[in-house]
Short mmCIF file of C-alpha atoms and ligand atoms in Angstrom, two decimals:
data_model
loop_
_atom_site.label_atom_id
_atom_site.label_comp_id
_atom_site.label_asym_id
_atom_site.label_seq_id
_atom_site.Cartn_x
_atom_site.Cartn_y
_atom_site.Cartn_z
CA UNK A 1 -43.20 -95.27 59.22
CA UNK A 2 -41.21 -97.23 61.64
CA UNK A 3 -40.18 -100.90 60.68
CA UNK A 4 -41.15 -103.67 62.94
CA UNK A 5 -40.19 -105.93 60.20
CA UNK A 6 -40.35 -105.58 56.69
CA UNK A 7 -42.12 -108.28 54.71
CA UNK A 8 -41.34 -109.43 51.04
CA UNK A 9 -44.80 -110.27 49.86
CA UNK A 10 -44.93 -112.06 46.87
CA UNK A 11 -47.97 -111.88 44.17
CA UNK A 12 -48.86 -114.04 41.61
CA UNK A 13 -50.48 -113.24 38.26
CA UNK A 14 -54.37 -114.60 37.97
CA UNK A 15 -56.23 -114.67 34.75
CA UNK A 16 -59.82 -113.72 36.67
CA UNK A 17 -60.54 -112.09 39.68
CA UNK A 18 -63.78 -112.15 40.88
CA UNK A 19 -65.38 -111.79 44.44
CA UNK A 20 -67.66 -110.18 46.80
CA UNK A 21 -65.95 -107.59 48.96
CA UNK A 22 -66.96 -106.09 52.48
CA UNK A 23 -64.38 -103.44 53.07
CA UNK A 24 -62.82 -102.20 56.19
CA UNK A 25 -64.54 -98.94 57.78
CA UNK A 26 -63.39 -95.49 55.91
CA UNK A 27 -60.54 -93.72 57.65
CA UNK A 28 -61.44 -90.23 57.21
CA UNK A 29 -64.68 -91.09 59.18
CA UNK A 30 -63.31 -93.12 61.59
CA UNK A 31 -60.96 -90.56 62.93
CA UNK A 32 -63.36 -87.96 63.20
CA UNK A 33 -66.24 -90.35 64.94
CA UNK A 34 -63.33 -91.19 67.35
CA UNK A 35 -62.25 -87.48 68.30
CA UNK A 36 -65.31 -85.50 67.79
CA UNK A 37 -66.98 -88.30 69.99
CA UNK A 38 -64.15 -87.86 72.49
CA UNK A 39 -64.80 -84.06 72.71
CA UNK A 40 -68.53 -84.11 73.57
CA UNK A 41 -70.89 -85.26 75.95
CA UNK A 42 -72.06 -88.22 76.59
CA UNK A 43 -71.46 -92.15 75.35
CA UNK A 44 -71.27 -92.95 71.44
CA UNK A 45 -71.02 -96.43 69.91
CA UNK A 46 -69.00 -96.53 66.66
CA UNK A 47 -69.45 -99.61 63.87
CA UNK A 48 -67.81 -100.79 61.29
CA UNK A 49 -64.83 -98.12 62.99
CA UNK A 50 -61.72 -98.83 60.71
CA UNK A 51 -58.75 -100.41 63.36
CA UNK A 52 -56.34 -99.57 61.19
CA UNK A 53 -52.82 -98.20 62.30
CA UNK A 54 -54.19 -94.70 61.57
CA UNK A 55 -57.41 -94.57 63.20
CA UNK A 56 -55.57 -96.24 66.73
CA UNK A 57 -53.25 -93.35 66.35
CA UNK A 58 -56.31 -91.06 66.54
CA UNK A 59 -57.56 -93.45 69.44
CA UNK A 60 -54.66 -93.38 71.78
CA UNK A 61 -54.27 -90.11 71.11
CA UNK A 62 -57.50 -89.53 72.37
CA UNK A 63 -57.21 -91.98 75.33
CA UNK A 64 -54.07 -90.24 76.33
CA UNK A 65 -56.48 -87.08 76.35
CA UNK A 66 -58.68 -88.47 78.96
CA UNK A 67 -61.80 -90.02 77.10
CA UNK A 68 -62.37 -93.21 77.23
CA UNK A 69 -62.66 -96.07 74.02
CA UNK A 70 -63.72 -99.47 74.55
CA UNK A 71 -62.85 -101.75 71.46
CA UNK A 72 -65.13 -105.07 70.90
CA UNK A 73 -64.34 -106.10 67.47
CA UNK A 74 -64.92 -103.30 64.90
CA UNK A 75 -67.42 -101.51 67.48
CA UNK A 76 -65.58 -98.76 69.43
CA UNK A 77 -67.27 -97.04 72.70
CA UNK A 78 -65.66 -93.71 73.13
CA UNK A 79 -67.04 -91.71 76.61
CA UNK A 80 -66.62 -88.24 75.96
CA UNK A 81 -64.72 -86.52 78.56
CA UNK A 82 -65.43 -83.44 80.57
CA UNK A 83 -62.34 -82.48 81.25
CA UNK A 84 -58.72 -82.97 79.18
CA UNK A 85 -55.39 -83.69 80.30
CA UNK A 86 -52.87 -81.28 79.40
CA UNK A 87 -49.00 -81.29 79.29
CA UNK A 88 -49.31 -85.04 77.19
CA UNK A 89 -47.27 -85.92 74.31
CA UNK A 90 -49.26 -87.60 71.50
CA UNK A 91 -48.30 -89.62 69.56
CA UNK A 92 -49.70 -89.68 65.78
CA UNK A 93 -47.64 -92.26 64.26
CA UNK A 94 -47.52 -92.38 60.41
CA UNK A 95 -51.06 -90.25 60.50
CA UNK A 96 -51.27 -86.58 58.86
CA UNK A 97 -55.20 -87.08 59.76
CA UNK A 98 -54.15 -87.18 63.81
CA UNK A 99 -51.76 -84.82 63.36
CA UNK A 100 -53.66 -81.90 61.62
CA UNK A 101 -57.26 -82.39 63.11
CA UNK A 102 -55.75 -82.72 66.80
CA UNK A 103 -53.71 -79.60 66.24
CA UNK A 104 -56.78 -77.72 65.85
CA UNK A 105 -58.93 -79.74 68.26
CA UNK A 106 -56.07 -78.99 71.19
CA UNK A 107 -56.12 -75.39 70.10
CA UNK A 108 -59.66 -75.04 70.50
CA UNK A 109 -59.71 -77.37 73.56
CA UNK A 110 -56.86 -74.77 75.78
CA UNK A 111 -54.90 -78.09 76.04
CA UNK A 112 -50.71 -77.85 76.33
CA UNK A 113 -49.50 -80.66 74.03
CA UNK A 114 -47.02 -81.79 71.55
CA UNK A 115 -47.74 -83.83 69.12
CA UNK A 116 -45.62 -85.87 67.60
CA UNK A 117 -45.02 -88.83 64.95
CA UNK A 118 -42.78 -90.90 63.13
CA UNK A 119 -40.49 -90.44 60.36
CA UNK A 120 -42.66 -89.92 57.24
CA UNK A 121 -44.70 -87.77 59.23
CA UNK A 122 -41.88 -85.75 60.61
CA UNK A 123 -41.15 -84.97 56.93
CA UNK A 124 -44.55 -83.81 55.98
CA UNK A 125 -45.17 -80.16 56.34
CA UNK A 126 -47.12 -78.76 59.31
CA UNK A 127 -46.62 -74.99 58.85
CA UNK A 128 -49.82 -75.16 56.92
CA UNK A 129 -51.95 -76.12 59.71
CA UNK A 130 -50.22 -73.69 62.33
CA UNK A 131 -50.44 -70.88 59.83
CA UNK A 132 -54.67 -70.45 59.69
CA UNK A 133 -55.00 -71.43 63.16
CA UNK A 134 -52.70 -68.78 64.16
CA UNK A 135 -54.96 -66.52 62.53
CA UNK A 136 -57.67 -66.98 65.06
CA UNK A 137 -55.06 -66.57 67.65
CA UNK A 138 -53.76 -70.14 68.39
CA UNK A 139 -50.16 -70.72 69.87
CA UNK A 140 -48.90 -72.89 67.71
CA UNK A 141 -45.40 -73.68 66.91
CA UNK A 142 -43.99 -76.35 64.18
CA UNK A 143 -40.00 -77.73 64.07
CA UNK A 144 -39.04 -75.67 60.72
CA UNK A 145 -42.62 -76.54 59.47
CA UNK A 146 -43.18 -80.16 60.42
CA UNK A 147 -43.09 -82.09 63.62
CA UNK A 148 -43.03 -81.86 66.35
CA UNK A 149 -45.93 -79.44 67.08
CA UNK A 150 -46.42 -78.14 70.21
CA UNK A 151 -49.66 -75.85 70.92
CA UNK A 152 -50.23 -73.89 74.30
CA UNK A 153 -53.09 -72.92 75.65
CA UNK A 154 -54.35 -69.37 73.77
CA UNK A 155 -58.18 -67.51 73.70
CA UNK A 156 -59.62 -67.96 70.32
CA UNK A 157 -61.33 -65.23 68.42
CA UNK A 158 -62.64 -66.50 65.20
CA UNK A 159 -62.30 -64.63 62.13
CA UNK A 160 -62.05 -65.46 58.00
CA UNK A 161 -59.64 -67.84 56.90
CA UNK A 162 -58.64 -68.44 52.93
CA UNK A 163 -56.52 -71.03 52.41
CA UNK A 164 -54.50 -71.77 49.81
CA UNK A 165 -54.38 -75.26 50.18
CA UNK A 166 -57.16 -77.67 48.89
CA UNK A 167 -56.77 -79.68 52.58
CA UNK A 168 -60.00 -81.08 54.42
CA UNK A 169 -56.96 -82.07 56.75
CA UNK A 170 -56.52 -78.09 57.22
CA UNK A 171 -60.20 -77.09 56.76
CA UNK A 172 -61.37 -79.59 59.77
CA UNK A 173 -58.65 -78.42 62.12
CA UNK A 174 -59.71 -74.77 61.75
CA UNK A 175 -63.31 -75.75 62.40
CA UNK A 176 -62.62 -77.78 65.46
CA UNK A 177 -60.25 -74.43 66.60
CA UNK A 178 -63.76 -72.61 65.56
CA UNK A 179 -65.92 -74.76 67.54
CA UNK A 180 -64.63 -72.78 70.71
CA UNK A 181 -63.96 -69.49 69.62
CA UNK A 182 -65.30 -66.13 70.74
CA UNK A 183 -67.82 -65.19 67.86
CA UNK A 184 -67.77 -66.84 64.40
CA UNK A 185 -65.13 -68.36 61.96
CA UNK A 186 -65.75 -69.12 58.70
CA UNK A 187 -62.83 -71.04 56.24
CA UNK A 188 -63.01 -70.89 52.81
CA UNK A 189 -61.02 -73.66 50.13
CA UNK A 190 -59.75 -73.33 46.57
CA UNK A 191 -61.82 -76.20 45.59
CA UNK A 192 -64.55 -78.91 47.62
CA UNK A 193 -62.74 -81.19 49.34
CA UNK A 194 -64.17 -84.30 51.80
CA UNK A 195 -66.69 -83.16 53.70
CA UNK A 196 -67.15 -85.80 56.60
CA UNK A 197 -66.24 -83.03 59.29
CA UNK A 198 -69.28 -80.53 58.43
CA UNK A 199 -71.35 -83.25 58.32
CA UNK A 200 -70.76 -84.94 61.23
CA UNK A 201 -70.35 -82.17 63.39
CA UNK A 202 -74.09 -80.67 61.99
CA UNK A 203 -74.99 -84.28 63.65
CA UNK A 204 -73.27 -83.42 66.84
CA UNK A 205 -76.11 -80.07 66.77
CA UNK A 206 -72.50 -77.56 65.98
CA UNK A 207 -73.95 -74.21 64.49
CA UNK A 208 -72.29 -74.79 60.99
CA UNK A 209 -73.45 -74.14 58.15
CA UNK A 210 -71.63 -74.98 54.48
CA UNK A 211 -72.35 -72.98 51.26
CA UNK A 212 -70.24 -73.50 48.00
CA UNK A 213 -66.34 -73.40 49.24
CA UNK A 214 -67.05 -71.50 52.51
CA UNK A 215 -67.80 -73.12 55.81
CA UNK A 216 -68.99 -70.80 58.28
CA UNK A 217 -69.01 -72.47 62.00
CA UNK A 218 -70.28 -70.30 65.49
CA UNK A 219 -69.51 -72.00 69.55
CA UNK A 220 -71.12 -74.71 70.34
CA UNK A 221 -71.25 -77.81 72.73
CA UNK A 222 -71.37 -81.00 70.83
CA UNK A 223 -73.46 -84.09 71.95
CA UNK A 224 -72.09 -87.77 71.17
CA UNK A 225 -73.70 -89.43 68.34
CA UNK A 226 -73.90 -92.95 67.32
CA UNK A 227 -72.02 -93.54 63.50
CA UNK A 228 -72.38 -96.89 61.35
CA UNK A 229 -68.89 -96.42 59.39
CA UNK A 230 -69.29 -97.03 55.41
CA UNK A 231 -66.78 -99.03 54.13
CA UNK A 232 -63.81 -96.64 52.90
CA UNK A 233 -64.19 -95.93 49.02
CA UNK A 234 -60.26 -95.41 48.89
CA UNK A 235 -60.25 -99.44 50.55
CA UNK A 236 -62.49 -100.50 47.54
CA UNK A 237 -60.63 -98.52 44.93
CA UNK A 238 -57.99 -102.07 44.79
CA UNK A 239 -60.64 -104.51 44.23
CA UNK A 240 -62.72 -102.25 42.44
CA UNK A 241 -59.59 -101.57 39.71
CA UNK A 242 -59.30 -105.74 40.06
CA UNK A 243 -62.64 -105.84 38.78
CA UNK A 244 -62.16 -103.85 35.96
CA UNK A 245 -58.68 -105.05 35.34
CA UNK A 246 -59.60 -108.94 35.65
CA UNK A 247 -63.01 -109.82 35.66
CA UNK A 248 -65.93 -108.70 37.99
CA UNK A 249 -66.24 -107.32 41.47
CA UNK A 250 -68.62 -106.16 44.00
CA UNK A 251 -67.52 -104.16 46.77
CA UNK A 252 -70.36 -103.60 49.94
CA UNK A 253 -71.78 -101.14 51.32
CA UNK A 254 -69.18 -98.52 50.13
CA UNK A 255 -69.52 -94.95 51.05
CA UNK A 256 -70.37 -92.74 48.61
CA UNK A 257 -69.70 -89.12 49.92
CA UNK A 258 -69.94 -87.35 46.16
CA UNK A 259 -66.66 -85.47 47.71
CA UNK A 260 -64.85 -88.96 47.82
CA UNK A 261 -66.29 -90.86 44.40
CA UNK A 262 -63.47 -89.35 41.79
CA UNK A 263 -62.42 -92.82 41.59
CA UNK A 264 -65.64 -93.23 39.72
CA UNK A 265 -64.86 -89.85 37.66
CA UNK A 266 -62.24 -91.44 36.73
CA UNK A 267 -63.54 -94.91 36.15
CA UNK A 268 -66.29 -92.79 33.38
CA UNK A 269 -63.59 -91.64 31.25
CA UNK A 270 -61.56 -94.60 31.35
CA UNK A 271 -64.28 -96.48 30.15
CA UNK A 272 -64.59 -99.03 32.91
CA UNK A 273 -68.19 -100.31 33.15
CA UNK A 274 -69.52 -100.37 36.55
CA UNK A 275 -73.01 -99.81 38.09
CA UNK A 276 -74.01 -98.76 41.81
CA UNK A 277 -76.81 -101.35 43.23
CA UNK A 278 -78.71 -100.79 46.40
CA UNK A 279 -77.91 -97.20 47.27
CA UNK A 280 -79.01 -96.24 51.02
CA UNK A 281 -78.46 -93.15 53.54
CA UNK A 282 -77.09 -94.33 56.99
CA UNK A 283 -75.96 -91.77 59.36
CA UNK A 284 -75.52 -88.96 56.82
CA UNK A 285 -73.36 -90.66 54.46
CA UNK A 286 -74.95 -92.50 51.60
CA UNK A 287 -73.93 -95.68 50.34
CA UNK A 288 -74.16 -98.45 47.93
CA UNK A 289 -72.51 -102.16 46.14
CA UNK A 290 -70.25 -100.96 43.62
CA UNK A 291 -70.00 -103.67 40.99
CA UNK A 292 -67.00 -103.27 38.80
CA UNK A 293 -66.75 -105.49 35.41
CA UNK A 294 -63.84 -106.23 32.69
CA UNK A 295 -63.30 -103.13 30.62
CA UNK A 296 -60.86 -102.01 27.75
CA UNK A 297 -59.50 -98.77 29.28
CA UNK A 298 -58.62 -95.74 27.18
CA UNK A 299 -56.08 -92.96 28.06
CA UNK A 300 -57.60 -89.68 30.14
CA UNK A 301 -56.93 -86.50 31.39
CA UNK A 302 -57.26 -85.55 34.89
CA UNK A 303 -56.59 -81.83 35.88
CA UNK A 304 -56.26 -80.12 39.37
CA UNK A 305 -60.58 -79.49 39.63
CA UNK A 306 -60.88 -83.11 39.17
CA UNK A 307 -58.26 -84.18 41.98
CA UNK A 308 -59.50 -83.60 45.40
CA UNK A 309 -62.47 -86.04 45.11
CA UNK A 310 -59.47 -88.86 43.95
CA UNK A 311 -56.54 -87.49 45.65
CA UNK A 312 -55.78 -90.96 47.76
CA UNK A 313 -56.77 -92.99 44.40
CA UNK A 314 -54.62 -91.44 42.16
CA UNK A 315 -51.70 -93.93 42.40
CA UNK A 316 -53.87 -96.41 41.15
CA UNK A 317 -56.03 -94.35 38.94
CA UNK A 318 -52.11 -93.80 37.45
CA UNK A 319 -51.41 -97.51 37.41
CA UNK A 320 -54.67 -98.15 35.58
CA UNK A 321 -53.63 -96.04 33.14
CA UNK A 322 -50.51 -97.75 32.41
CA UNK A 323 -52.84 -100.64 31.44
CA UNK A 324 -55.27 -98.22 29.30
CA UNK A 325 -54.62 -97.73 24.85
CA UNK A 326 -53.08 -94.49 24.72
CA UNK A 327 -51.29 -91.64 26.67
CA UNK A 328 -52.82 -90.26 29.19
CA UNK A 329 -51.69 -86.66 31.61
CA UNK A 330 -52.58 -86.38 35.57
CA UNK A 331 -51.93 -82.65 35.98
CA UNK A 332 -52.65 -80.58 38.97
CA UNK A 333 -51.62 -83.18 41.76
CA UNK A 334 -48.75 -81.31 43.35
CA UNK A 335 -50.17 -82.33 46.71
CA UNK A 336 -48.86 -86.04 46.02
CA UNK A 337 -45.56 -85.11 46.64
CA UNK A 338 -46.36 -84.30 50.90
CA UNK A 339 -48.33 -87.80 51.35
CA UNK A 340 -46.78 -90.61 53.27
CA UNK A 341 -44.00 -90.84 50.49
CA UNK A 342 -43.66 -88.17 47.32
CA UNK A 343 -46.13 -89.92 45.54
CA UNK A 344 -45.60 -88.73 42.53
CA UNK A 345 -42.10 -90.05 42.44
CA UNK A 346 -43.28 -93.39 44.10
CA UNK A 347 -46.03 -94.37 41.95
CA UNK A 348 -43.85 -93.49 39.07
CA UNK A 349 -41.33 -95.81 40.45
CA UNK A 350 -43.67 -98.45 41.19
CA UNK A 351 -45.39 -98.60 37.79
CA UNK A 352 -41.89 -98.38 35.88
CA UNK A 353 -41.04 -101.40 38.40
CA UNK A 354 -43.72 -103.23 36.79
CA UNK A 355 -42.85 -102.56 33.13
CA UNK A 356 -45.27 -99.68 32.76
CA UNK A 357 -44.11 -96.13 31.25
CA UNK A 358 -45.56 -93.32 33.98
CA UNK A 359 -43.47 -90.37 33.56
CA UNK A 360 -42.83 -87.49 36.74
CA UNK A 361 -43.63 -84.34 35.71
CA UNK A 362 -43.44 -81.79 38.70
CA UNK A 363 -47.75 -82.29 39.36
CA UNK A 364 -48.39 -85.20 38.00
CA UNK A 365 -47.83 -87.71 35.52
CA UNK A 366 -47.96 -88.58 32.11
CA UNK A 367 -48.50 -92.59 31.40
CA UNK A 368 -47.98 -94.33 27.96
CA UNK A 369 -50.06 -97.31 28.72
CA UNK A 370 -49.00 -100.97 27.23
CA UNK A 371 -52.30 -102.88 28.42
CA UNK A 372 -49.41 -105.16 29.72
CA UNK A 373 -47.47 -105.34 32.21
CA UNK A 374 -44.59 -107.70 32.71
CA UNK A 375 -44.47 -107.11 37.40
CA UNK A 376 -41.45 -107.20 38.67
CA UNK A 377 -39.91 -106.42 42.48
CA UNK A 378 -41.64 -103.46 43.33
CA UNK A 379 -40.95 -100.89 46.75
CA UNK A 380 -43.57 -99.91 49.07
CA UNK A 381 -41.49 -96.97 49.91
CA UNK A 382 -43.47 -97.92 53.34
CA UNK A 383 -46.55 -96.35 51.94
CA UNK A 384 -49.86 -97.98 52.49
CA UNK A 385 -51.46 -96.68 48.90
CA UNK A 386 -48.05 -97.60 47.32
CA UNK A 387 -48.23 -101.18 48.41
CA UNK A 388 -51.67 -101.60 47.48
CA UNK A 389 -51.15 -100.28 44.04
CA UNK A 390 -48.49 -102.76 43.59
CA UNK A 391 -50.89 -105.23 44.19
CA UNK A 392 -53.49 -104.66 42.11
CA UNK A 393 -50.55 -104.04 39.11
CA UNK A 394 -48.91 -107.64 39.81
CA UNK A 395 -52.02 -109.46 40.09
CA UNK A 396 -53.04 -107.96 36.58
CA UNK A 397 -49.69 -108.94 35.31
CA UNK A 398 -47.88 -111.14 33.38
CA UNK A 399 -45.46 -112.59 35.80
CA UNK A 400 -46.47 -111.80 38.86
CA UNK A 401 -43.29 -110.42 41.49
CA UNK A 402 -43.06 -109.38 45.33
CA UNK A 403 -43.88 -106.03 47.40
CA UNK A 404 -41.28 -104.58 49.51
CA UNK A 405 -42.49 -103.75 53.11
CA UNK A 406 -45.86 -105.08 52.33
CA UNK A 407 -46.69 -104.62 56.08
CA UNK A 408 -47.13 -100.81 56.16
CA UNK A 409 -50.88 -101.67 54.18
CA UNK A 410 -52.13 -101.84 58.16
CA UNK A 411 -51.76 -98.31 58.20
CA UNK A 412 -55.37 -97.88 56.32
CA UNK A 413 -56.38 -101.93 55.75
CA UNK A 414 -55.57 -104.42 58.16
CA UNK A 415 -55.92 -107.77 56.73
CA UNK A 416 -55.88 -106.50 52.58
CA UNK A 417 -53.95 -109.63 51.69
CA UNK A 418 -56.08 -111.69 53.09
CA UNK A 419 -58.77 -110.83 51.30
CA UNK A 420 -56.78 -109.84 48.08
CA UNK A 421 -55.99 -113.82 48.54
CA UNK A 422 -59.20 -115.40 49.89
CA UNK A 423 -62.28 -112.56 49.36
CA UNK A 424 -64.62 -111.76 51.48
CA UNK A 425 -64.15 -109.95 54.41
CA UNK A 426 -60.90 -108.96 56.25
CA UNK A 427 -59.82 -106.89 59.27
CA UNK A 428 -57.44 -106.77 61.92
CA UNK A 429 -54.09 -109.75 61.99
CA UNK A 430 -51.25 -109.03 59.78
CA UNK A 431 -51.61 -107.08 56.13
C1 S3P B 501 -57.90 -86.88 54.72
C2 S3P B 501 -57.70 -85.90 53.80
C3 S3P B 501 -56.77 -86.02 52.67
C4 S3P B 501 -56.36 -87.48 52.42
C5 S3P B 501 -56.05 -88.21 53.68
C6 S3P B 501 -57.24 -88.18 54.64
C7 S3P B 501 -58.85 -86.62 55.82
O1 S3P B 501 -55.61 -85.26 52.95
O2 S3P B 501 -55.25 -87.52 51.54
O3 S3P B 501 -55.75 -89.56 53.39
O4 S3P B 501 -59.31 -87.58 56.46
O5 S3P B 501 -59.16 -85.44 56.06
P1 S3P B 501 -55.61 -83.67 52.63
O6 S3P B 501 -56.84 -83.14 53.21
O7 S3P B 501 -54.40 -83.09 53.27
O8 S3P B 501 -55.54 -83.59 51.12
#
């Protein structure tokens, strides 16, 4: 991520921490409201859309594309358009999201682009997106496997794809490609990952159809659909592990897409005691208040099934860890390593910044936890989930300390200081 500035944020330690929480829109949702939207006919009014740094990647991408967005507060307008530009340069900024679903959605779309992004994302690999959507006859060509990626206009014939990869990042730009193929194209996962593509394209009327692993999709036209965002599960995760941590918590309206709760998995065999009030359906995600009290956490074991429902948590599920009796192994988690910073080696860094033990191992981690912490000065590594984590560690510890390039937490929650220092409800401003 590039630096505007890079803030020094400093943290002090509370004894309680208690509050009622109304988290920013979820990311994975926004960006897919925002470009599916973009793609098909007709007008569609987005609440609750996350304006994170992300998602307004996704947007001026799309702008840049033709369609139109209209931004009044959290509610986005986006007016499908008939007809793309082609030749742009997009620009995804620090998002793998943009980069990977746009890929596909430009492949399937005949558009000439290349896409583009800064310098995490440069260093994140991209070969694994061009590879399956080559197979239905996409021209698409990576940098030596990352960015820039440039795709040219190519007639799509869909076939089987496998891939080896447990990506919904990978699975939703091979559906998108699918969406305009000749015939049918059908992807199939190692294991279930988030599933907000299938079902929001279903709600677009797409001829898709989901069993087990394998996600069969036919041509189709989509038509624009209102969404009510949830608020993001991955947001809630820091006040959530506050909660637990230092008192009681209850985070709104949070989605709860059963491919998203692992944080709750996890929260089970850590023992933290938490309960799920007023659970609703609203447009085809359910939700519910997740109230989070004070637990004494034991060490667990987390293995590669249980990792793609918790992948973005599992810096703090680590970091909880290091504040749970006992020793406790993360195995399976390779895919750490290609997020916004390796964050197997970050996490590890930021937790033995604090005083905790978390050990790399080359897929996970294993944590001796000291159910305290002393803090410390602790790096961001300019990774939003990084800087988060550090958060929720210094607030729970002894002596407090400071965040490194606290800023890049706009990436995926504008305004999470704010409410990490006041409650309540935050979006938009500075982190
Ligand atoms: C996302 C999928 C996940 C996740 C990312 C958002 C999405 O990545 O880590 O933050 O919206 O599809 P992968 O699918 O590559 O694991």
């Amino acid at each position: 991520m590039k630096l505007k500035q890079s803030i020094e944020k400093t943290i002090r330690p509370r004894d309680t921490f208690e509050g009622e929480f109304e988290l920013p829109g979820d990311k994975s949702v926004t960006h897919r409201a925002i470009m599916f939207n973009a793609g098909a006919e007709g007008t569609a009014v987005i609440t609750n859309a996350l304006l994170g740094e992300d998602c307004m990647s996704t947007c001026q991408c799309m702008r840049a594309l033709g369609a139109q967005i209209d931004i009044d507060g959290t509610t986005l307008c986006v007016q499908g358009t008939p007809r793309f530009r082609t030749g742009v340069n997009l620009n995804c900024g620090n998002s793998g999201t943009t980069m990977r679903l746009l890929t596909g959605f430009c492949a399937g779309k005949n558009i000439e682009a290349k896409l583009f992004g800064d310098e995490s994302l440069s260093s994140r690999p991209m070969a694994r997106v061009a590879a399956p959507l080559s197979l239905l006859g996409a021209d698409v060509r990576t940098t030596d496997g990352h960015a820039p990626v440039y795709v040219s206009p190519a007639p799509l014939k869909g076939t089987e794809v496998e891939l080896s990869v447990a990506s919904a990042q990978l699975k939703s730009a091979v559906l998108l490609a699918g969406l305009s193929a000749e015939g049918r194209t059908a992807v199939t996962e190692p294991q279930k990952t988030r599933d907000h593509t299938e079902r929001l394209l279903a709600a677009m009327g797409a001829d898709i159809r989901t069993e087990g692993r394998r996600t069969e999709i036919g041509r189709s036209r989509l038509k624009a659909v209102n969404v009510r965002v949830p608020a993001d599960i991955s947001s809630a995760a820091y006040f959530m592990a506050l909660g637990a941590l230092k008192g009681r918590t209850l985070c709104k309206n949070v989605g709860l897409n059963p491919t998203r709760t692992g944080i709750l998995t996890a929260f089970d065999r850590l023992g933290v005691r938490y309960s799920i009030l007023s659970r609703q359906v609203s447009g085809g995600e359910e939700t519910g208040d997740i109230l989070v009290e004070k637990s004494d956490l034991h060490a667990i074991s987390l293995t590669a099934e249980d990792v793609p429902s918790m992948i973005d948590e599992l810096p703090l599920i680590a970091l909880l860890c290091a504040f749970a009796e006992g020793e406790s192994r993360i195995s399976g988690a390779g895919e750490l390593r290609v997020k916004e910073s390796d964050r197997i080696r970050t996490s590890a860094e930021m937790i033995a910044s604090l005083g905790g033990i978390c050990i790399e191992t080359e897929d996970g981690f294993f944590i001796r936890g000291k159910k305290k912490l002393r803090g410390g000065e602790v790096d961001s590594y300019l990774d939003h989930r990084i800087a988060m984590t550090a958060a929720v560690g210094l607030i729970a510890s002894e002596r407090g300390g400071s965040i490194r390039g606290a800023e890049c937490c706009a990436v995926s929650f504008p305004g999470f200081f704010r409410m990490l220092e006041g409650g309540g409800r935050a979006q938009g401003g500075e982190a």
